[in-house]
Coordinates of C-alpha atoms in Angstrom, one line a residue:
Chain A
M1182 CA 106.2 110.1 102.2
A1183 CA 105.0 106.7 103.7
T1184 CA 102.2 104.9 102.8
T1185 CA 100.2 102.9 105.1
T1186 CA 100.9 99.7 103.1
P1187 CA 104.5 98.8 103.7
K1188 CA 106.7 97.7 101.0
L1189 CA 107.9 94.0 101.7
I1190 CA 111.6 93.1 101.2
S1191 CA 113.2 89.9 101.9
D1192 CA 116.4 90.5 99.6
K1193 CA 119.6 92.1 101.3
N1194 CA 120.7 93.9 98.2
E1195 CA 117.0 95.3 97.7
M1196 CA 116.6 96.5 101.5
R1197 CA 120.3 98.2 100.4
N1198 CA 119.1 99.6 97.3
W1199 CA 116.1 101.0 99.0
S1200 CA 117.9 102.7 101.7
R1201 CA 120.8 104.1 99.1
S1202 CA 117.8 105.4 97.0
M1203 CA 116.1 107.2 100.0
R1204 CA 119.5 108.6 101.1
A1205 CA 120.2 110.0 97.6
Q1206 CA 116.8 112.0 98.1
G1207 CA 118.2 113.5 100.9
K1208 CA 115.8 111.4 103.3
L1209 CA 116.9 110.9 106.7
I1210 CA 116.1 106.8 107.5
G1211 CA 114.8 105.7 110.6
F1212 CA 115.6 102.0 111.6
V1213 CA 113.3 99.5 114.1
P1214 CA 114.9 96.2 114.3
T1215 CA 112.2 93.4 115.8
M1216 CA 112.1 89.9 116.3
G1217 CA 108.1 90.3 115.4
F1218 CA 105.0 89.4 117.5
L1219 CA 104.5 93.0 117.8
H1220 CA 103.2 94.7 120.6
A1221 CA 102.3 98.3 121.7
G1222 CA 106.0 98.7 123.1
H1223 CA 107.5 98.0 119.3
L1224 CA 105.0 100.1 117.6
S1225 CA 106.0 103.2 120.0
L1226 CA 109.5 102.4 119.1
V1227 CA 108.4 102.8 115.6
S1228 CA 106.3 106.0 115.9
Q1229 CA 109.5 107.3 117.7
A1230 CA 111.8 106.3 114.6
R1231 CA 108.4 107.9 112.5
S1232 CA 109.0 111.3 114.3
L1233 CA 112.4 111.8 114.0
C1234 CA 112.9 110.8 110.2
D1235 CA 111.8 110.9 106.8
V1236 CA 111.4 107.3 106.0
V1237 CA 111.2 104.0 108.4
A1238 CA 112.1 100.8 107.8
V1239 CA 111.5 97.8 110.5
S1240 CA 112.8 94.3 110.4
I1241 CA 111.4 91.3 111.6
Y1242 CA 113.6 88.6 111.8
V1243 CA 114.2 85.9 114.7
N1244 CA 117.6 86.1 115.1
P1245 CA 118.9 82.4 115.8
G1246 CA 122.2 84.0 116.6
Q1247 CA 121.2 84.9 120.2
F1248 CA 119.0 82.0 121.5
A1249 CA 121.6 79.0 122.7
P1250 CA 120.4 75.7 121.8
S1251 CA 118.8 75.4 125.0
E1252 CA 116.4 78.5 124.6
D1253 CA 113.2 79.1 123.6
L1254 CA 113.8 79.8 119.7
S1255 CA 111.5 77.1 118.5
T1256 CA 108.8 78.3 120.7
Y1257 CA 109.1 82.1 119.8
P1258 CA 106.0 83.4 119.3
S1259 CA 105.2 85.1 115.7
D1260 CA 102.5 86.4 113.3
F1261 CA 103.6 88.2 110.6
Q1262 CA 100.5 89.0 109.3
G1263 CA 99.1 90.6 112.3
D1264 CA 102.7 92.4 112.3
L1265 CA 102.1 93.8 109.0
R1266 CA 98.7 94.8 110.0
K1267 CA 99.6 96.8 112.8
L1268 CA 102.6 98.6 111.3
A1269 CA 100.1 99.8 108.4
A1270 CA 97.8 100.9 111.0
L1271 CA 100.1 103.4 112.8
P1272 CA 100.0 107.1 112.0
G1273 CA 102.3 107.5 108.9
G1274 CA 102.6 103.9 108.7
V1275 CA 106.2 102.3 108.0
D1276 CA 107.7 102.4 104.4
V1277 CA 109.8 99.2 104.6
V1278 CA 109.4 96.0 106.2
F1279 CA 112.6 93.9 105.8
H1280 CA 111.9 90.2 106.2
P1281 CA 114.7 87.8 105.3
H1282 CA 114.5 84.3 105.4
N1283 CA 117.8 83.4 106.9
L1284 CA 121.0 86.0 107.5
Y1285 CA 123.4 83.4 108.0
D1286 CA 122.8 81.2 104.8
Y1287 CA 125.4 82.4 102.2
G1288 CA 125.2 79.5 99.8
H1289 CA 127.7 78.2 98.2
N1290 CA 130.1 80.4 96.3
S1291 CA 128.8 83.5 98.4
G1292 CA 130.8 86.4 99.6
D1293 CA 134.7 86.5 98.2
V1294 CA 135.8 83.2 99.8
A1295 CA 134.4 80.3 97.8
G1296 CA 133.9 76.9 98.7
E1297 CA 132.6 75.7 102.2
G1298 CA 129.7 76.6 104.1
G1299 CA 126.3 77.5 102.4
G1300 CA 122.9 75.6 102.4
P1301 CA 120.1 76.6 104.5
A1302 CA 120.9 77.4 108.3
A1303 CA 118.4 76.3 110.9
S1304 CA 120.6 77.7 113.6
C1305 CA 124.1 79.6 113.2
V1306 CA 125.4 78.2 116.6
D1307 CA 124.5 74.7 116.2
G1308 CA 127.6 74.2 114.1
D1309 CA 125.7 73.1 111.1
G1310 CA 128.0 74.0 108.2
S1311 CA 126.7 77.2 107.3
G1312 CA 129.9 78.6 107.6
H1313 CA 129.2 81.7 109.7
E1314 CA 132.3 82.7 112.3
T1315 CA 132.7 86.2 112.8
W1316 CA 131.0 87.6 115.8
V1317 CA 130.8 91.2 117.5
R1318 CA 132.2 91.2 121.1
V1319 CA 131.0 94.0 123.4
E1320 CA 133.3 92.2 126.0
K1321 CA 132.5 94.4 129.3
L1322 CA 128.6 95.2 128.9
E1323 CA 128.0 91.7 127.5
V1324 CA 129.1 89.8 130.8
G1325 CA 126.8 91.0 133.4
L1326 CA 123.2 90.8 134.0
C1327 CA 121.5 88.8 131.3
G1328 CA 124.9 88.0 130.0
K1329 CA 125.4 85.9 133.1
S1330 CA 122.5 83.3 132.3
R1331 CA 123.1 83.9 128.7
P1332 CA 126.3 83.9 127.9
I1333 CA 125.7 83.8 124.1
L1334 CA 122.8 86.3 123.8
F1335 CA 124.8 89.9 123.5
R1336 CA 127.1 88.4 121.2
G1337 CA 124.2 86.8 118.5
V1338 CA 122.3 90.6 119.6
A1339 CA 125.8 92.8 118.5
T1340 CA 126.3 90.4 115.1
I1341 CA 122.9 90.6 114.0
V1342 CA 122.6 94.3 114.7
T1343 CA 125.9 94.9 112.9
K1344 CA 124.9 93.0 110.1
L1345 CA 121.2 94.8 109.7
F1346 CA 122.9 97.8 110.0
N1347 CA 125.3 97.1 107.1
I1348 CA 121.9 95.9 105.2
V1349 CA 119.5 98.6 105.9
E1350 CA 122.5 101.6 106.5
P1351 CA 120.4 104.1 108.5
D1352 CA 120.8 107.2 110.1
L1353 CA 119.1 106.3 113.3
A1354 CA 117.8 103.2 115.0
V1355 CA 115.3 102.8 118.2
F1356 CA 115.7 100.5 120.7
G1357 CA 113.4 100.1 123.7
K1358 CA 114.7 100.7 127.3
K1359 CA 113.0 97.4 128.3
D1360 CA 116.1 95.6 127.2
Y1361 CA 118.7 98.1 128.8
Q1362 CA 121.8 96.2 128.6
Q1363 CA 120.9 95.8 124.7
L1364 CA 120.7 99.5 124.3
R1365 CA 124.0 99.9 126.1
V1366 CA 125.6 97.2 124.4
I1367 CA 124.4 98.7 120.8
Q1368 CA 125.1 102.1 121.9
R1369 CA 128.8 101.0 122.8
M1370 CA 129.4 98.7 119.7
V1371 CA 127.9 102.0 117.7
R1372 CA 130.6 103.8 118.9
D1373 CA 133.5 101.8 119.3
L1374 CA 132.6 100.5 115.7
D1375 CA 132.4 104.0 114.0
F1376 CA 129.2 103.7 112.9
S1377 CA 127.0 106.3 111.4
I1378 CA 124.1 105.9 112.8
K1379 CA 122.3 107.6 116.0
V1380 CA 120.8 105.4 118.6
I1381 CA 117.9 106.5 120.6
G1382 CA 116.4 104.5 123.7
A1383 CA 112.6 104.6 124.1
E1384 CA 110.9 104.5 127.2
I1385 CA 109.2 101.1 128.4
T1386 CA 105.6 100.8 127.2
R1387 CA 103.6 99.1 130.3
E1388 CA 100.1 97.4 130.4
S1389 CA 97.8 99.4 132.3
D1390 CA 98.5 97.0 135.3
G1391 CA 101.9 97.9 135.0
L1392 CA 103.6 94.5 133.4
A1393 CA 106.0 95.8 130.8
M1394 CA 105.3 94.6 127.3
S1395 CA 106.9 91.7 126.0
S1396 CA 106.3 89.2 123.2
R1397 CA 107.2 86.7 125.9
N1398 CA 104.1 87.7 128.2
V1399 CA 101.7 85.5 125.9
H1400 CA 103.3 82.5 127.2
L1401 CA 102.6 83.5 130.8
S1402 CA 99.2 81.7 132.4
P1403 CA 96.4 83.8 133.9
E1404 CA 97.7 83.1 137.2
E1405 CA 101.4 83.8 136.3
R1406 CA 100.5 86.8 134.7
K1407 CA 99.0 88.1 137.8
K1408 CA 102.2 87.1 140.1
A1409 CA 104.5 88.8 137.5
L1410 CA 103.0 92.5 138.6
S1411 CA 105.5 91.8 141.7
I1412 CA 108.3 92.8 139.4
N1413 CA 107.0 96.2 138.2
K1414 CA 105.2 96.5 142.2
S1415 CA 108.7 96.1 143.6
L1416 CA 110.4 98.2 141.4
L1417 CA 108.1 101.5 142.0
K1418 CA 108.8 100.4 145.5
A1419 CA 112.6 100.3 145.5
K1420 CA 112.4 103.8 143.4
S1421 CA 110.0 105.4 146.0
A1422 CA 112.6 104.1 148.9
A1423 CA 115.4 105.5 147.1
E1424 CA 114.1 108.7 146.5
D1425 CA 113.0 108.8 150.3
G1426 CA 116.3 108.2 151.0
E1427 CA 117.3 104.9 151.4
V1428 CA 120.6 104.7 149.0
H1429 CA 121.8 101.3 150.2
C1430 CA 121.7 98.9 147.0
E1431 CA 121.6 95.6 149.4
K1432 CA 118.8 96.9 151.0
L1433 CA 117.0 97.9 148.0
S1434 CA 117.6 94.7 145.9
N1435 CA 116.2 92.8 148.9
L1436 CA 113.1 94.9 149.4
V1437 CA 112.6 93.5 145.4
I1438 CA 113.7 90.2 145.8
Q1439 CA 111.5 89.2 148.8
C1440 CA 108.5 90.7 147.0
I1441 CA 108.7 88.7 144.0
A1442 CA 109.9 85.8 145.7
E1443 CA 106.9 86.1 147.9
A1444 CA 104.4 86.0 144.6
G1445 CA 106.2 83.0 143.6
G1446 CA 108.7 84.1 141.0
R1447 CA 112.1 83.0 140.7
I1448 CA 115.1 85.6 140.7
D1449 CA 117.5 85.1 137.9
Y1450 CA 119.4 88.6 139.1
A1451 CA 118.1 91.8 140.8
E1452 CA 120.7 94.2 140.5
I1453 CA 121.3 97.9 141.0
V1454 CA 123.7 99.0 138.4
D1455 CA 125.6 102.2 136.8
Q1456 CA 123.0 103.2 133.9
N1457 CA 126.3 104.2 131.6
N1458 CA 128.9 101.1 132.0
L1459 CA 126.3 99.2 133.6
E1460 CA 128.8 98.0 136.8
K1461 CA 127.1 96.8 139.9
V1462 CA 126.7 100.5 142.9
E1463 CA 126.8 99.7 146.3
Q1464 CA 125.4 103.0 147.0
I1465 CA 123.2 105.4 144.9
K1466 CA 125.6 108.0 144.2
G1467 CA 124.5 109.1 140.4
P1468 CA 122.3 107.8 137.8
V1469 CA 121.3 104.1 138.2
V1470 CA 119.2 101.6 137.1
F1471 CA 117.5 98.6 138.6
C1472 CA 117.3 95.6 136.6
I1473 CA 115.6 92.4 136.8
A1474 CA 115.2 89.1 135.3
A1475 CA 112.6 86.5 136.9
W1476 CA 110.9 83.3 135.8
F1477 CA 107.3 82.8 136.1
G1478 CA 106.9 79.2 135.3
K1479 CA 108.5 78.5 132.1
V1480 CA 108.7 82.2 131.2
R1481 CA 111.5 84.5 132.2
L1482 CA 111.1 88.0 132.3
I1483 CA 113.2 91.3 132.4
D1484 CA 112.3 94.6 133.5
N1485 CA 114.2 97.5 134.8
M1486 CA 113.6 101.0 136.2
E1487 CA 116.2 104.0 135.9
I1488 CA 116.5 105.9 139.4
N1489 CA 117.8 109.4 139.0
L1490 CA 118.0 111.1 142.2
S1491 CA 119.0 114.5 142.5
I1492 CA 122.2 114.0 144.8
G1493 CA 125.5 115.6 144.0
V1494 CA 128.5 112.9 143.5
Chain B
M1095 CA 138.8 113.0 89.1
A1096 CA 142.3 112.3 90.8
T1097 CA 144.8 114.9 91.2
T1098 CA 148.5 114.3 92.3
T1099 CA 148.1 116.1 95.3
P1100 CA 145.7 114.0 97.6
K1101 CA 143.7 115.8 99.9
L1102 CA 144.6 115.2 103.3
I1103 CA 142.0 114.1 106.0
S1104 CA 142.4 113.2 109.6
D1105 CA 138.7 113.7 110.8
K1106 CA 136.4 110.7 110.7
N1107 CA 133.3 113.1 109.8
E1108 CA 135.2 114.7 107.3
M1109 CA 136.0 111.3 105.7
R1110 CA 132.8 110.1 105.7
N1111 CA 131.3 113.0 104.1
W1112 CA 133.8 113.0 101.4
S1113 CA 132.9 109.6 100.6
R1114 CA 129.0 110.3 100.9
S1115 CA 129.7 113.3 98.5
M1116 CA 131.2 111.0 96.1
R1117 CA 129.0 108.3 96.2
A1118 CA 126.4 110.8 95.7
Q1119 CA 127.8 111.7 92.3
G1120 CA 127.7 108.1 91.3
K1121 CA 131.8 107.5 92.0
L1122 CA 133.0 104.0 92.7
I1123 CA 135.2 104.7 95.9
G1124 CA 138.3 102.4 96.2
F1125 CA 140.1 102.0 99.4
V1126 CA 143.7 100.8 100.6
P1127 CA 144.3 100.5 104.3
T1128 CA 147.8 100.9 105.3
M1129 CA 149.7 101.4 108.1
G1130 CA 151.9 103.8 106.6
F1131 CA 156.2 103.5 105.5
L1132 CA 154.5 102.3 101.9
H1133 CA 156.7 100.3 99.8
A1134 CA 156.2 99.2 95.7
G1135 CA 153.8 96.4 97.3
H1136 CA 151.4 98.9 98.5
L1137 CA 151.6 101.2 95.7
S1138 CA 150.4 98.0 93.7
L1139 CA 147.6 98.1 95.8
V1140 CA 146.8 101.7 95.2
S1141 CA 147.1 101.1 91.6
Q1142 CA 144.7 98.4 91.5
A1143 CA 142.0 100.5 93.6
R1144 CA 142.9 103.1 90.9
S1145 CA 142.1 101.2 87.8
L1146 CA 138.7 99.5 89.3
C1147 CA 137.1 102.7 90.8
D1148 CA 136.8 106.1 90.0
V1149 CA 137.9 107.7 93.4
V1150 CA 140.7 106.3 95.7
A1151 CA 141.5 107.0 99.2
V1152 CA 144.5 105.4 101.2
S1153 CA 144.5 105.2 105.3
I1154 CA 148.1 105.6 106.9
Y1155 CA 147.3 104.4 110.5
V1156 CA 149.6 102.5 112.8
N1157 CA 146.8 100.4 114.4
P1158 CA 147.9 100.1 118.2
G1159 CA 144.6 97.2 118.3
Q1160 CA 146.8 94.7 116.6
F1161 CA 149.7 94.9 118.7
A1162 CA 150.2 93.0 121.7
P1163 CA 152.6 95.2 124.6
S1164 CA 155.3 93.0 124.1
E1165 CA 155.2 93.5 120.3
D1166 CA 156.6 96.2 117.7
L1167 CA 154.3 98.9 118.2
S1168 CA 156.6 101.2 119.3
T1169 CA 159.6 100.7 116.4
Y1170 CA 157.1 100.2 113.8
P1171 CA 158.6 102.4 111.0
S1172 CA 156.8 105.2 109.8
D1173 CA 157.9 108.2 107.0
F1174 CA 154.7 110.2 106.3
Q1175 CA 155.7 113.0 104.0
G1176 CA 157.8 110.2 102.6
D1177 CA 154.5 108.4 101.7
L1178 CA 152.5 111.2 100.8
R1179 CA 155.4 111.9 97.8
K1180 CA 155.1 108.4 96.2
L1181 CA 151.0 108.5 96.5
A1182 CA 151.4 112.0 94.9
A1183 CA 153.8 110.3 92.2
L1184 CA 151.5 107.5 91.0
P1185 CA 149.4 107.6 88.0
G1186 CA 146.5 109.3 88.5
G1187 CA 147.5 110.0 92.1
V1188 CA 144.9 109.3 95.3
D1189 CA 142.2 111.5 95.8
V1190 CA 142.4 111.1 99.6
V1191 CA 145.1 110.3 102.3
F1192 CA 142.8 109.5 105.7
H1193 CA 145.3 109.9 108.4
P1194 CA 143.4 109.9 111.6
H1195 CA 145.3 110.5 114.7
N1196 CA 143.9 107.8 117.3
L1197 CA 140.6 105.8 116.1
Y1198 CA 140.2 104.4 120.0
D1199 CA 140.2 107.9 121.4
Y1200 CA 136.3 108.6 121.6
G1201 CA 136.8 111.6 124.2
H1202 CA 134.2 112.2 126.9
N1203 CA 130.7 112.6 126.0
S1204 CA 131.3 111.0 122.6
G1205 CA 128.9 108.5 121.0
D1206 CA 125.3 107.7 122.8
V1207 CA 126.7 106.4 125.7
A1208 CA 128.2 109.6 128.3
G1209 CA 130.4 109.5 131.3
E1210 CA 133.4 106.7 131.5
G1211 CA 136.3 106.5 128.9
G1212 CA 137.5 109.7 126.8
G1213 CA 141.1 111.2 127.1
P1214 CA 144.1 110.3 124.9
A1215 CA 144.7 106.5 124.4
A1216 CA 148.4 105.3 123.3
S1217 CA 146.9 101.7 122.9
C1218 CA 144.0 100.4 123.2
V1219 CA 145.1 97.1 124.6
D1220 CA 146.6 98.5 127.6
G1221 CA 143.3 99.2 129.5
D1222 CA 144.2 102.8 129.5
G1223 CA 140.4 103.5 130.0
S1224 CA 140.2 104.9 126.6
G1225 CA 136.7 103.0 127.0
H1226 CA 137.3 101.0 123.6
E1227 CA 135.5 97.4 124.4
T1228 CA 134.0 96.2 121.0
W1229 CA 135.8 93.4 119.1
V1230 CA 135.2 91.6 115.7
R1231 CA 136.1 88.1 116.1
V1232 CA 136.4 85.9 112.9
E1233 CA 136.5 82.7 115.2
K1234 CA 137.9 80.0 113.3
L1235 CA 140.2 82.2 110.4
E1236 CA 141.6 84.1 113.3
V1237 CA 143.2 80.8 115.4
G1238 CA 145.9 79.1 113.0
L1239 CA 149.2 80.5 111.5
C1240 CA 150.1 83.7 112.6
G1241 CA 147.1 83.6 115.0
K1242 CA 149.2 81.3 117.0
S1243 CA 152.3 83.4 117.8
R1244 CA 150.0 86.5 117.7
P1245 CA 146.9 85.3 119.3
I1246 CA 145.1 89.0 119.5
L1247 CA 146.3 90.0 116.1
F1248 CA 143.4 89.2 114.2
R1249 CA 140.9 90.7 116.2
G1250 CA 142.5 94.0 116.1
V1251 CA 143.0 93.7 112.6
A1252 CA 139.3 92.8 111.9
T1253 CA 138.4 95.4 114.1
I1254 CA 139.9 98.3 112.7
V1255 CA 139.2 97.0 109.3
T1256 CA 135.4 97.6 110.7
K1257 CA 136.0 100.8 112.2
L1258 CA 137.6 102.0 108.8
F1259 CA 135.0 100.6 106.6
N1260 CA 132.3 102.9 108.5
I1261 CA 134.5 105.8 108.4
V1262 CA 135.4 105.5 104.6
E1263 CA 132.5 103.4 103.2
P1264 CA 133.7 102.4 100.6
D1265 CA 132.4 100.2 97.5
L1266 CA 135.6 97.9 97.1
A1267 CA 139.1 97.5 99.2
V1268 CA 142.4 96.0 98.0
F1269 CA 144.4 94.2 100.5
G1270 CA 147.7 92.2 99.5
K1271 CA 148.6 88.6 99.5
K1272 CA 151.2 89.0 101.4
D1273 CA 148.9 89.0 104.3
Y1274 CA 147.2 85.9 103.4
Q1275 CA 145.5 84.9 106.7
Q1276 CA 144.9 88.7 106.8
L1277 CA 142.9 88.8 103.5
R1278 CA 141.0 85.5 104.2
V1279 CA 139.8 87.2 108.2
I1280 CA 138.5 90.2 106.0
Q1281 CA 136.9 88.5 103.2
R1282 CA 135.3 86.1 105.5
M1283 CA 134.1 89.3 108.1
V1284 CA 132.9 91.0 105.4
R1285 CA 130.5 88.0 104.0
D1286 CA 129.5 87.3 107.8
L1287 CA 128.6 91.0 108.7
D1288 CA 127.3 91.8 105.3
F1289 CA 129.2 94.9 104.5
S1290 CA 128.3 96.0 100.9
I1291 CA 132.2 96.0 100.2
K1292 CA 134.0 94.2 97.4
V1293 CA 137.2 93.0 98.8
I1294 CA 140.1 92.3 96.2
G1295 CA 143.6 90.3 97.2
A1296 CA 146.5 91.7 95.3
E1297 CA 149.5 89.5 94.2
I1298 CA 152.7 90.0 96.4
T1299 CA 155.1 92.1 95.2
R1300 CA 158.9 91.2 95.4
E1301 CA 162.1 92.9 95.2
S1302 CA 163.8 91.9 92.2
D1303 CA 166.1 88.8 94.3
G1304 CA 162.5 87.5 95.7
L1305 CA 162.2 89.1 98.9
A1306 CA 158.6 89.8 99.3
M1307 CA 158.4 93.5 100.4
S1308 CA 157.5 94.2 103.8
S1309 CA 157.7 97.6 106.1
R1310 CA 159.8 95.6 108.4
N1311 CA 162.5 94.8 105.8
V1312 CA 164.0 97.9 107.2
H1313 CA 164.9 96.6 110.2
L1314 CA 166.9 93.7 108.5
S1315 CA 170.7 93.9 108.9
P1316 CA 172.4 93.2 105.1
E1317 CA 173.6 90.0 106.1
E1318 CA 170.1 89.0 107.7
R1319 CA 168.6 90.5 104.3
K1320 CA 170.7 87.9 102.7
K1321 CA 169.5 85.2 104.9
A1322 CA 166.1 86.1 104.5
L1323 CA 165.9 85.1 100.7
S1324 CA 166.0 81.4 101.8
I1325 CA 162.1 82.0 102.5
N1326 CA 161.3 82.6 98.8
K1327 CA 163.7 80.4 97.4
S1328 CA 162.4 77.4 99.3
L1329 CA 158.8 78.3 98.6
L1330 CA 159.8 78.3 95.0
K1331 CA 161.4 74.9 95.4
A1332 CA 158.6 73.1 97.0
K1333 CA 156.1 74.4 94.6
S1334 CA 158.3 73.3 91.8
A1335 CA 158.5 70.0 93.7
A1336 CA 154.6 69.9 93.6
E1337 CA 154.2 70.3 90.5
D1338 CA 156.7 67.5 89.7
G1339 CA 154.4 65.4 91.7
E1340 CA 155.2 65.9 95.5
V1341 CA 151.7 66.1 97.2
H1342 CA 152.6 65.1 100.6
C1343 CA 152.6 68.3 102.7
E1344 CA 155.1 66.9 105.7
K1345 CA 157.7 66.3 102.8
L1346 CA 157.1 69.7 101.1
S1347 CA 157.4 71.5 104.4
N1348 CA 160.6 70.0 105.6
L1349 CA 162.0 70.8 102.4
V1350 CA 161.7 74.6 103.1
I1351 CA 161.9 74.4 106.9
Q1352 CA 165.5 72.8 106.4
C1353 CA 166.5 75.3 103.7
I1354 CA 165.5 78.3 105.9
A1355 CA 167.1 76.7 109.3
E1356 CA 170.3 76.1 107.3
A1357 CA 170.0 79.7 106.3
G1358 CA 170.0 80.9 109.9
G1359 CA 166.0 81.8 110.4
R1360 CA 164.3 80.5 112.9
I1361 CA 161.0 78.7 111.7
D1362 CA 157.6 80.1 113.7
Y1363 CA 155.7 78.3 111.6
A1364 CA 155.7 76.7 107.8
E1365 CA 152.3 75.2 106.8
I1366 CA 150.3 74.1 103.6
V1367 CA 146.7 75.0 104.1
D1368 CA 143.5 75.0 102.3
Q1369 CA 143.3 78.5 100.5
N1370 CA 139.6 79.4 101.5
N1371 CA 139.5 78.0 104.9
L1372 CA 143.3 78.0 106.1
E1373 CA 142.8 74.5 107.5
K1374 CA 146.2 72.4 107.3
V1375 CA 146.3 69.7 104.4
E1376 CA 148.2 66.6 104.2
Q1377 CA 148.0 66.1 100.7
I1378 CA 147.6 68.6 98.0
K1379 CA 144.4 67.7 96.3
G1380 CA 143.0 71.2 95.5
P1381 CA 144.2 75.0 95.9
V1382 CA 146.5 75.2 99.0
V1383 CA 148.9 78.4 99.9
F1384 CA 152.0 77.3 101.7
C1385 CA 152.6 79.9 104.7
I1386 CA 155.8 80.7 106.3
A1387 CA 156.6 83.0 109.0
A1388 CA 160.3 83.1 110.6
W1389 CA 162.8 85.3 112.4
F1390 CA 165.6 86.9 111.2
G1391 CA 167.5 88.5 114.0
K1392 CA 165.0 90.5 115.8
V1393 CA 162.7 90.7 112.4
R1394 CA 159.7 88.7 111.9
L1395 CA 159.1 88.2 108.3
I1396 CA 156.1 86.2 106.9
D1397 CA 155.8 85.3 102.9
N1398 CA 153.5 82.7 101.1
M1399 CA 152.9 81.0 97.6
E1400 CA 149.8 79.5 96.3
I1401 CA 150.3 76.4 94.6
N1402 CA 147.4 75.4 92.3
L1403 CA 148.0 71.7 90.8
S1404 CA 145.6 71.0 88.0
I1405 CA 144.5 67.8 90.0
G1406 CA 140.7 67.1 90.0
V1407 CA 139.6 66.0 93.4

């Protein structure tokens, strides 16, 4: 089904029509939402969708709804032509790249409520009159970890993913475990709002030296990049210590915090939480995930590691 | 297409499969969500869906998510067999009645996030452990009018309608103008979340004496019911006064408030608002709607009247 040159779609209705014509032909539709500047991590998600579905759509859209005014929306890296080349070069390629201009611009007289709103919107969180006012909140999962320092992040993520799901209408969507909290937010939202979409969590792709792949890595200086290796190294140490019998989370956290601080990183959080509800755990008794966010210079990196000890509860 | 005996479906997946099989046959799918205890107002919505679509699904589900613990969930009237008879007796009937047991009960290991939650849930707002935590908020439209005294109402409405839209997957849905704020909340939500669903607002159906039809009218004593006529009467007076040149909203509101108070009603709100954004209007310059909520005994009634003066802005 797939060709190596993806079809480019920027219009919502054209996107939905494509998807519906695929469904009418009995094709299983896979979807990978991205913000572009694709790296091997993204491509692994696409390959997974490719292996599980008949056709694959990838969206490339930097979502203004998940950035606070103080955050890095304006400097978020992009390379659209490079992204297209990378997607085309994948075995099987992808069928569609959905690349909308502004998903919060409803124009005048759009929708069923006429009148107010409309016009191009630079950011939907600036109160610029685009009129967008509907937000999906996953009220418990959105608050901890990254939600503490980025309180509107998951509201923005859940909302844009709802919009994309309603436009692309996929059967299956792949999200990376790199953004572990995001994955859980989306899975919970899909369940609670009765989306008929299977959500797959894909393993983290790392550079050969262990750094988790991220579009933001490009902003690291060579020195910062070296220091940032302390994240993965310390997570591996903590995992190993847990496997050797250290089940007290405070001790494991301190080990990681110290290692990252010594390397020159500034910790945002380092928490061991339940893999499902992301609630903080004092002592490891079941499947947990060690989640970290830390600043190296002006770059905030996140990473995590699942720890699955073979202990009975 | 329709038969006079509707197909009864209580399972989400069966409902979605029916809808998808209809879509695959090229049928346009109409949908009317209700909380049951159907009266002529509901039936007019169904007839409108019938006239615009090839097949029609009606849901009957009292949504616990939109009732606060203090509200009348437990006494909300129901008559499921009567509802089925009324729907079957409509010209053309309806094709499906969707009658789920509990749309907030995800069971154990349901969805993609395993573990917590599950079990039968009496109400999803009681913190009973059903695990539902995702809510759709239409942040501006949800706050005024009924949102003032019922702060979780529209959060619950927007969320259940999202769930029903994702289960029924209709092309068109009909909502009554009786619940004017609800209609605007749903229209805005459909636009903002990119649902591919046309939302139709249907005119209010009234008893021969002018009382707006409502499932809650059954709780009025004969005396209260008589007093409640003051709502429609005063709205007609206000509309007439506006048409005669009285464009100051405070004066029009006072007229209505006085009339209802004299009849023995207790006003919750009486506001003239913009028809689209529901913002309060000082002076009528465009299409407005006069919205009222008032208590008669233990029954809270709502009603409204659109006022469309032929004045240029």
